[in-house]
PDB file of C-alpha atoms in Angstrom:
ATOM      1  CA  UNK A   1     -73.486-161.724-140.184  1.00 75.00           C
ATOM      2  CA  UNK A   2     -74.045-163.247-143.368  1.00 82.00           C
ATOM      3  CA  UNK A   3     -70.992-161.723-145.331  1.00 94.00           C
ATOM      4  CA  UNK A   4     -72.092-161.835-148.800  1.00 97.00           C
ATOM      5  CA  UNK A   5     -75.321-163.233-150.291  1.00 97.00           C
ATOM      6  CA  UNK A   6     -76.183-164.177-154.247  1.00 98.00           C
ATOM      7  CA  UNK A   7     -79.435-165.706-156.142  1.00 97.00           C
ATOM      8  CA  UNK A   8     -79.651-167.460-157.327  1.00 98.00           C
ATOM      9  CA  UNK A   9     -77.277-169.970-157.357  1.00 97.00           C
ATOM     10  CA  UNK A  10     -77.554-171.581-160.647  1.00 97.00           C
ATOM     11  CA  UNK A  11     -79.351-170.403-163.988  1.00 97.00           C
ATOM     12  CA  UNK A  12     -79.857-172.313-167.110  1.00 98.00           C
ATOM     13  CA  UNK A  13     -80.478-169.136-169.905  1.00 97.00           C
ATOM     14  CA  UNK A  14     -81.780-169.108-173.541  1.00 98.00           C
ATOM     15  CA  UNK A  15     -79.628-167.152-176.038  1.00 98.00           C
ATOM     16  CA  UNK A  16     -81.418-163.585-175.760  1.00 98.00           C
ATOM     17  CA  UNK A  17     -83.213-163.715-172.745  1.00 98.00           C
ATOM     18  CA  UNK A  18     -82.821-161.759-170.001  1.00 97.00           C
ATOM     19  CA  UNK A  19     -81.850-161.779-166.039  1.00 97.00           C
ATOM     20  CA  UNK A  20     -80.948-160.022-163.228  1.00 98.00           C
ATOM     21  CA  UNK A  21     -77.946-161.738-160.159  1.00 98.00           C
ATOM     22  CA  UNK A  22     -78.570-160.737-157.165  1.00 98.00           C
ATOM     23  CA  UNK A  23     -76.077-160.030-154.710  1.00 98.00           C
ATOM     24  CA  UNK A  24     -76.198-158.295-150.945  1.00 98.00           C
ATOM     25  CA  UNK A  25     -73.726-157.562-148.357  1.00 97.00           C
ATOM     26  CA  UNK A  26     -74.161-156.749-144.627  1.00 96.00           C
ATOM     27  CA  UNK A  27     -70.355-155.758-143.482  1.00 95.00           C
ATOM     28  CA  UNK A  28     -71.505-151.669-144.261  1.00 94.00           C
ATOM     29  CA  UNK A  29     -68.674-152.094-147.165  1.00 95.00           C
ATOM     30  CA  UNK A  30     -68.609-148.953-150.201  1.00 95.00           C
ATOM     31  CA  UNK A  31     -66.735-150.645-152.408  1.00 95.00           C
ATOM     32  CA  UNK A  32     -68.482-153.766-154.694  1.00 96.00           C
ATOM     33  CA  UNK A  33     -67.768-156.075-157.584  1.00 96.00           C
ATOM     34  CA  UNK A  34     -68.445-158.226-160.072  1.00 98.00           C
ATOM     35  CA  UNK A  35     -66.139-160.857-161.504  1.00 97.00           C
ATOM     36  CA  UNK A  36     -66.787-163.903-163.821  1.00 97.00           C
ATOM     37  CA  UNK A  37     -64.635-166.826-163.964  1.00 97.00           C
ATOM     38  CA  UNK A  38     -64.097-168.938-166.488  1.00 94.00           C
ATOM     39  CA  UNK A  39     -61.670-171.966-166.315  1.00 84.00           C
ATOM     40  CA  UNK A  40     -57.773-171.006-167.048  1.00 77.00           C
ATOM     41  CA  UNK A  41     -58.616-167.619-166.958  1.00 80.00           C
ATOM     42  CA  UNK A  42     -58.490-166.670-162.884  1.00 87.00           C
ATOM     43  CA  UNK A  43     -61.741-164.037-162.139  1.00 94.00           C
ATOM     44  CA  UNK A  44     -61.787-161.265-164.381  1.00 95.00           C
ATOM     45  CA  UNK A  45     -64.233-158.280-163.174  1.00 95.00           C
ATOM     46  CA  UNK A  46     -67.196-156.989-165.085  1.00 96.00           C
ATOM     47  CA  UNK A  47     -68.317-153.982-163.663  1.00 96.00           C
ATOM     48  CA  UNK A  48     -67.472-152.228-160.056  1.00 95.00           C
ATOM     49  CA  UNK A  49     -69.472-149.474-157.499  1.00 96.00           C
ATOM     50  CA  UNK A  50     -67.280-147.348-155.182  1.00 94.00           C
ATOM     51  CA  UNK A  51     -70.228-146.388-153.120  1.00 94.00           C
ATOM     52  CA  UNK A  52     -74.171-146.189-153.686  1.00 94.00           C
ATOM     53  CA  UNK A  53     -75.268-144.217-157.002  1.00 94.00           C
ATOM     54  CA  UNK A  54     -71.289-144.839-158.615  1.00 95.00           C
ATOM     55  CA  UNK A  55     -70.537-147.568-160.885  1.00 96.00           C
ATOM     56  CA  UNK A  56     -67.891-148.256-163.324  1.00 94.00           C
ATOM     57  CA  UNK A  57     -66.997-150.520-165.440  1.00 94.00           C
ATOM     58  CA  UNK A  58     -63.906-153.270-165.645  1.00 93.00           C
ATOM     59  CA  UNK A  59     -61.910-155.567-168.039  1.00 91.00           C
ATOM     60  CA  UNK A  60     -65.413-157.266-169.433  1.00 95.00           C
ATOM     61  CA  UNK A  61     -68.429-155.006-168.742  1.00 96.00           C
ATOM     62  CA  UNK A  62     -70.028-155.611-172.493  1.00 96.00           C
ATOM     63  CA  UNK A  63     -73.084-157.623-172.482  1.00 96.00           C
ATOM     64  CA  UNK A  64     -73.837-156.752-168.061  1.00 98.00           C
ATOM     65  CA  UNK A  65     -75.421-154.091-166.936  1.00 97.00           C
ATOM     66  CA  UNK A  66     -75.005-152.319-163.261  1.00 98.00           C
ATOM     67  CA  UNK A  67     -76.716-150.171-160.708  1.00 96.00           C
ATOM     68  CA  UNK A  68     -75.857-149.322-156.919  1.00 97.00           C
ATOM     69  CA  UNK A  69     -79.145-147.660-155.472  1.00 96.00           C
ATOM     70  CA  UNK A  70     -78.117-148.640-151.690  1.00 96.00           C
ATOM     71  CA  UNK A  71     -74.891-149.777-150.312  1.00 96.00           C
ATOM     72  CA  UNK A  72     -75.962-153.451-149.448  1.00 97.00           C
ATOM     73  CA  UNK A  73     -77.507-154.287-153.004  1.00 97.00           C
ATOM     74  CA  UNK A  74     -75.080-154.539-156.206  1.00 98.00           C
ATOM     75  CA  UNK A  75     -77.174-156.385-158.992  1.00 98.00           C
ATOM     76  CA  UNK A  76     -75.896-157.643-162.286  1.00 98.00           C
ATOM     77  CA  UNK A  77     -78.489-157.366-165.396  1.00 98.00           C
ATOM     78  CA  UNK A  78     -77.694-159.793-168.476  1.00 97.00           C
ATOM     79  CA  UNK A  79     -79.653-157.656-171.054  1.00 92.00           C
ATOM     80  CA  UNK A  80     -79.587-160.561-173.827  1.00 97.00           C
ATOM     81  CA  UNK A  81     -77.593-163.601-172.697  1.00 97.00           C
ATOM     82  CA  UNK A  82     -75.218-165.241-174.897  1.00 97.00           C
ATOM     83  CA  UNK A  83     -73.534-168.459-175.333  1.00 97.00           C
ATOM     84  CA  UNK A  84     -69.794-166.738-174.257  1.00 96.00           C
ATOM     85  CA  UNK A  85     -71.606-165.524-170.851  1.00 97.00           C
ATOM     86  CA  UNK A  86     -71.894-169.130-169.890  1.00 97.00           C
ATOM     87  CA  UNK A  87     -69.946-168.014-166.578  1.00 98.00           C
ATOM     88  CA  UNK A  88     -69.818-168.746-162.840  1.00 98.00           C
ATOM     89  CA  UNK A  89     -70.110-165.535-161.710  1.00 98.00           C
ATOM     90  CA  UNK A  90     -68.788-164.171-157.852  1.00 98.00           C
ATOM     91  CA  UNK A  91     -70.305-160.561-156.432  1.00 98.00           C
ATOM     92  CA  UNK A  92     -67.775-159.259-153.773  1.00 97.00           C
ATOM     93  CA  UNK A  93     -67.036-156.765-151.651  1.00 96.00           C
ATOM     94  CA  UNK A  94     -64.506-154.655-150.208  1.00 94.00           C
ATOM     95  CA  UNK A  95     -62.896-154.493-146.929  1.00 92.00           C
ATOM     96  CA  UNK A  96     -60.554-152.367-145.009  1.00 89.00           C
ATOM     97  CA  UNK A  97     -57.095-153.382-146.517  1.00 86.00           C
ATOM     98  CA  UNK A  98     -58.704-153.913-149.865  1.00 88.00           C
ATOM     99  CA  UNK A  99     -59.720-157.522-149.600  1.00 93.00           C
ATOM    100  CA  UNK A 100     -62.270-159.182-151.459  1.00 95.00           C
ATOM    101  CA  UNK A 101     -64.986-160.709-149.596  1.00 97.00           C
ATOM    102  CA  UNK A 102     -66.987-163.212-151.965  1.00 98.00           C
ATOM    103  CA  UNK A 103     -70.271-164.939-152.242  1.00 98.00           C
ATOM    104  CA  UNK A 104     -71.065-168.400-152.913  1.00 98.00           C
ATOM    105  CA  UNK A 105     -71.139-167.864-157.061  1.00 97.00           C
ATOM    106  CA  UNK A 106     -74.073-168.484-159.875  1.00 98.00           C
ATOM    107  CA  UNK A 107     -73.583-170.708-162.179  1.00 97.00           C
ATOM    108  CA  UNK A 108     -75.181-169.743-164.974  1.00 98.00           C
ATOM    109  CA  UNK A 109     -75.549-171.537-168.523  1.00 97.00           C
ATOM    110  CA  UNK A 110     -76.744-170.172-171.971  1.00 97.00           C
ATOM    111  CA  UNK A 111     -77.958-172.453-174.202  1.00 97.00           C
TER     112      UNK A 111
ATOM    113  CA  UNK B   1     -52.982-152.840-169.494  1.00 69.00           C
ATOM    114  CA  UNK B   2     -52.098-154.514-166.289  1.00 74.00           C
ATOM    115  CA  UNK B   3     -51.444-158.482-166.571  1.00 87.00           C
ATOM    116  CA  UNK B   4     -50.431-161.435-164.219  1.00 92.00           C
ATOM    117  CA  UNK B   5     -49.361-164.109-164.872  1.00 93.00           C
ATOM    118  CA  UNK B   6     -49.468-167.159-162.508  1.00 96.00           C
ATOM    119  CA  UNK B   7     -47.633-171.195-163.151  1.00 96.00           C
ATOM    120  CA  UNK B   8     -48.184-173.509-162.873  1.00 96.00           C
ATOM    121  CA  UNK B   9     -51.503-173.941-164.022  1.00 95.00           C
ATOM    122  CA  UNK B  10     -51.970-177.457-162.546  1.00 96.00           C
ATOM    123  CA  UNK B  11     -49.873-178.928-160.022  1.00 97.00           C
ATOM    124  CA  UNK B  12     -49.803-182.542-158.515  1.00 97.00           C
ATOM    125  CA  UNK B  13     -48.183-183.393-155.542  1.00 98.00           C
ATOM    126  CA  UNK B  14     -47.656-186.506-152.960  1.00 98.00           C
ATOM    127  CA  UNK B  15     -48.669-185.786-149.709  1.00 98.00           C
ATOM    128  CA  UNK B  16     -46.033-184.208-147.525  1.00 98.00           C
ATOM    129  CA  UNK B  17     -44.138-183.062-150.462  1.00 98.00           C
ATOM    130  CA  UNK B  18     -44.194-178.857-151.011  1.00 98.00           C
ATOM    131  CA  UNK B  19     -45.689-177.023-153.357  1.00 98.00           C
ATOM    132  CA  UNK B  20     -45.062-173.619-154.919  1.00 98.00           C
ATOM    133  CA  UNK B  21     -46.948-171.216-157.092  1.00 98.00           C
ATOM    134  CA  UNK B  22     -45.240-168.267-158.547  1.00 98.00           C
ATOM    135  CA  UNK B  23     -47.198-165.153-159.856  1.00 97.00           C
ATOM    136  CA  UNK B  24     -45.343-162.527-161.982  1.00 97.00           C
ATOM    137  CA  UNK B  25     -46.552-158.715-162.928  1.00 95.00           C
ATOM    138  CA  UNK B  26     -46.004-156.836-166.293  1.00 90.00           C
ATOM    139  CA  UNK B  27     -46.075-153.666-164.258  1.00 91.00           C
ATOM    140  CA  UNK B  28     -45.030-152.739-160.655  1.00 94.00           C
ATOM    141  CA  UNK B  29     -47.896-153.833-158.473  1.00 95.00           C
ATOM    142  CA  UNK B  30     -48.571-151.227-154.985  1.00 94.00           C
ATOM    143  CA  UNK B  31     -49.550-154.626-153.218  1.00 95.00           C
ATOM    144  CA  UNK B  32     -50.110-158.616-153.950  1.00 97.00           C
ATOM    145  CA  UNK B  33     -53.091-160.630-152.538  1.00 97.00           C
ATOM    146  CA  UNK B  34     -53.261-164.708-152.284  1.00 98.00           C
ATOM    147  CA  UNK B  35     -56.740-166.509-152.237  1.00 98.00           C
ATOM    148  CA  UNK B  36     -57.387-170.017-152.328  1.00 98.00           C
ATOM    149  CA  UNK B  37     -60.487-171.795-153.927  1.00 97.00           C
ATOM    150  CA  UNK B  38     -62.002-175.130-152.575  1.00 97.00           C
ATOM    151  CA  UNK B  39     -63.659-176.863-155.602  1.00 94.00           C
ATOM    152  CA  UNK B  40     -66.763-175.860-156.098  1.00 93.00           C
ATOM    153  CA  UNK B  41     -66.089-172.897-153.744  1.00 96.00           C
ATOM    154  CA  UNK B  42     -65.866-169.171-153.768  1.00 97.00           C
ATOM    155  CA  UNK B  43     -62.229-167.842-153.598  1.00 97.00           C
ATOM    156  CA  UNK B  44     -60.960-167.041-149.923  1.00 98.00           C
ATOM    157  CA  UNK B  45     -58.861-163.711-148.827  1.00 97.00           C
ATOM    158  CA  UNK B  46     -55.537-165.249-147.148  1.00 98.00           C
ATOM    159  CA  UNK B  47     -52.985-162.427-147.177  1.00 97.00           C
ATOM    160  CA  UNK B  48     -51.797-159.000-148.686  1.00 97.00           C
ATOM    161  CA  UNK B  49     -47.918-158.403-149.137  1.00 97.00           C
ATOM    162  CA  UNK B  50     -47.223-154.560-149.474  1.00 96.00           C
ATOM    163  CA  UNK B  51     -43.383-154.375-149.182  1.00 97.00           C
ATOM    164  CA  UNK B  52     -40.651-154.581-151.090  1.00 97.00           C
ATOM    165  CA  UNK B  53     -39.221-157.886-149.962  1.00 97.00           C
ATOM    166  CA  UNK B  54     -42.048-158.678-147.358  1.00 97.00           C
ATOM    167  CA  UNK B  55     -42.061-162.629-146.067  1.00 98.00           C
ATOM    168  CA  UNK B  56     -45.249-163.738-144.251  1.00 98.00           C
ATOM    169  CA  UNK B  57     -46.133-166.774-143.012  1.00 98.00           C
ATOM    170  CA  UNK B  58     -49.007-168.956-141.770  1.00 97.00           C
ATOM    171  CA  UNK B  59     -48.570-171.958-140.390  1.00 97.00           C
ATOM    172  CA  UNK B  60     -47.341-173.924-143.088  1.00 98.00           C
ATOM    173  CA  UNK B  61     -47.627-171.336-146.316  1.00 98.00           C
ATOM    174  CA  UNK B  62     -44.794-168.732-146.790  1.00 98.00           C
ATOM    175  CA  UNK B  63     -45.579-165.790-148.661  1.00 98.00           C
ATOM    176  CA  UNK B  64     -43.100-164.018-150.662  1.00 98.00           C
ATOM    177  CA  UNK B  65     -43.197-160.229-152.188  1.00 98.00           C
ATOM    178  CA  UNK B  66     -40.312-159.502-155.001  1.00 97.00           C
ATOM    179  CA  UNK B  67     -37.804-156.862-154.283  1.00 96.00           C
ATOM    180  CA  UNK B  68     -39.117-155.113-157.631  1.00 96.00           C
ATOM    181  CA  UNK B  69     -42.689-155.702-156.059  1.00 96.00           C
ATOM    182  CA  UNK B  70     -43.249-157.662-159.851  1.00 96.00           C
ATOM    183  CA  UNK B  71     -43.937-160.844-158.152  1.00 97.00           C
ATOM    184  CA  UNK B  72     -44.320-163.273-155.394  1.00 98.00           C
ATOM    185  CA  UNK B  73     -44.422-166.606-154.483  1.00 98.00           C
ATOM    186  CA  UNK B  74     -46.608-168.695-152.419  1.00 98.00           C
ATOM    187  CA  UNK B  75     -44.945-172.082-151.031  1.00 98.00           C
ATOM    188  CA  UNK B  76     -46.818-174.624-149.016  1.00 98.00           C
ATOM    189  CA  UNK B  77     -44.603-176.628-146.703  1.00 98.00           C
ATOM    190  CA  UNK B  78     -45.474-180.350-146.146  1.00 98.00           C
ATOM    191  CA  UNK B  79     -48.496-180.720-148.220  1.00 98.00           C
ATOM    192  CA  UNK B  80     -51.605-182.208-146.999  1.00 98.00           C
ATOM    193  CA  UNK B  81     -55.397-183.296-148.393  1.00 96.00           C
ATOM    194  CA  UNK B  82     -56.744-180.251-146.877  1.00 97.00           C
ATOM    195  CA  UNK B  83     -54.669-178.055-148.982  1.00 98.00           C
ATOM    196  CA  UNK B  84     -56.491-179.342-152.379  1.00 98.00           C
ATOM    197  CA  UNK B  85     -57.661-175.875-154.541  1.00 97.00           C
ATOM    198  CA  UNK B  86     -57.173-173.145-156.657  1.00 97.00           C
ATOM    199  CA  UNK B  87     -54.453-170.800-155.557  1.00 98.00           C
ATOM    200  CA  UNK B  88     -55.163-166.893-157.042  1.00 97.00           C
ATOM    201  CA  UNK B  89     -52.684-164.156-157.259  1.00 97.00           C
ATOM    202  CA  UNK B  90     -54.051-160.709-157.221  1.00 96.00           C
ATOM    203  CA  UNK B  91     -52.042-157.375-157.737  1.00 94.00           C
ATOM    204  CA  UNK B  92     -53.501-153.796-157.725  1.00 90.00           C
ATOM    205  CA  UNK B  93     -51.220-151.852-160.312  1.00 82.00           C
ATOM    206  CA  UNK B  94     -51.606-148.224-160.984  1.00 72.00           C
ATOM    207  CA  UNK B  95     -54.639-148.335-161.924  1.00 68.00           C
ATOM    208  CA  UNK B  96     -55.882-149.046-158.794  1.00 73.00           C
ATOM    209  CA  UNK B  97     -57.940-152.057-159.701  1.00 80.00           C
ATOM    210  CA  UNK B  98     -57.073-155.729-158.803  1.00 89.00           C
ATOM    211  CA  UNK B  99     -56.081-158.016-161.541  1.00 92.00           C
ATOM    212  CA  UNK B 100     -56.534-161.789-160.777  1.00 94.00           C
ATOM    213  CA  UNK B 101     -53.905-164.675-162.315  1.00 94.00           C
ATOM    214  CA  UNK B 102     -55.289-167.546-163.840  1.00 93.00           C
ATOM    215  CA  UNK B 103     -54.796-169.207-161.060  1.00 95.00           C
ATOM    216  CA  UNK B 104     -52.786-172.601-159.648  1.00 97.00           C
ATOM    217  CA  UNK B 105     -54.999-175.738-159.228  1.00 96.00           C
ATOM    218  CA  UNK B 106     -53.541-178.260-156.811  1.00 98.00           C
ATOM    219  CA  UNK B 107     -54.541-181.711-156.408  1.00 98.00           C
ATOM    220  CA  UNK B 108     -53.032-183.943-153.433  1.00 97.00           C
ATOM    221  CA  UNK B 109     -52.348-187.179-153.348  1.00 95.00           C
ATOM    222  CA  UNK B 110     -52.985-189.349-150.749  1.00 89.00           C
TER     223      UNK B 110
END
């Protein structure tokens, strides 16, 4: 049981290029997310999937895009990186009393 | 919209000597999770509080839920080197969606 997987784990960027985050789960959960954390201000979440084909978005979404075409996969799409989305950035998912379940973080950089 | 707010943001402490964190809501929260976060780690699930007044404990952290259910406490007993991290809040409001505090980083001294 691997919990929750993410690629890579760190990314150097160029200010407007492109990229997609990977993240998987095996624990069968519905319910997925995408934070980014940035020091002093805790994990804030960018966009969120309630089950496969359903995505909404959170406190930061602008800039990320989101799709949910199978329960284990939850990718996040930078569509033209900027400076401010130098991040680390933690997929997670849901369990049964609403506990999040993260991966190991990328640390991504836009220069 | 929802905020919480968590002090201190840094915290130094002796070894052996305790350590608290305190996290406070703008709104009622339905429930209150704690996480911790080794550096250069992903955060870590350690409890949910759902009642009004609910104490839990394990081992040596004691988890407190406010009678309001506005805001709780965390409070590490006897600190030791293993304890070292990032201490989250995280309340689910009406909204239904978790908000995060910023977070308490503790550093222990040998």
């Amino acid at each position: 049981n691997a919990g929750v997987t993410q690629t890579p784990k760190f990314q150097v960027l160029k200010t407007g290029q492109s990229m997609t985050l990977q993240c998987a789960q095996d624990m069968n959960h519905e319910y997925m997310s995408w934070y980014r954390q940035d020091p002093g201000m805790g994990l804030r979440l960018i966009h969120y999937s309630v089950g496969a084909g359903i995505t909404d978005q959170g406190e930061v979404p602008n800039g990320y895009n989101v799709s949910r075409s199978t329960t284990e996969d939850f990718p996040l799409r930078l569509l033209s990186a900027a400076p401010s989305q130098t991040s680390v950035y933690f997929c997670a998912s849901t369990g049964l009393v609403h506990e999040q379940y993260f991966g190991p973080g990328t640390r991504l950089t836009v220069t | 919209g929802q905020q919480v707010m968590q002090i201190p943001q840094y915290q130094h402490v002796q070894e052996g000597e305790d350590f608290t964190t305190y996290c406070n809501s703008s709104t009622t929260l339905s429930n209150i999770q704690w996480y911790k976060q080794r550096p250069g780690g992903h955060p870590v699930f350690l409890i949910q509080l759902v009642k009004s007044g609910e104490v839990k404990k394990q081992k040596r952290l004691t988890f407190q839920f406010g009678e309001a259910k506005k805001n709780s406490s965390l409070h590490i007993t006897a600190t030791q080197t293993t304890d070292v991290g990032t201490y989250f809040c995280a309340g689910t409001g009406s909204a239904r969606q978790l908000t995060f505090g910023s977070g308490t980083q503790l550093t222990v001294l040998p």
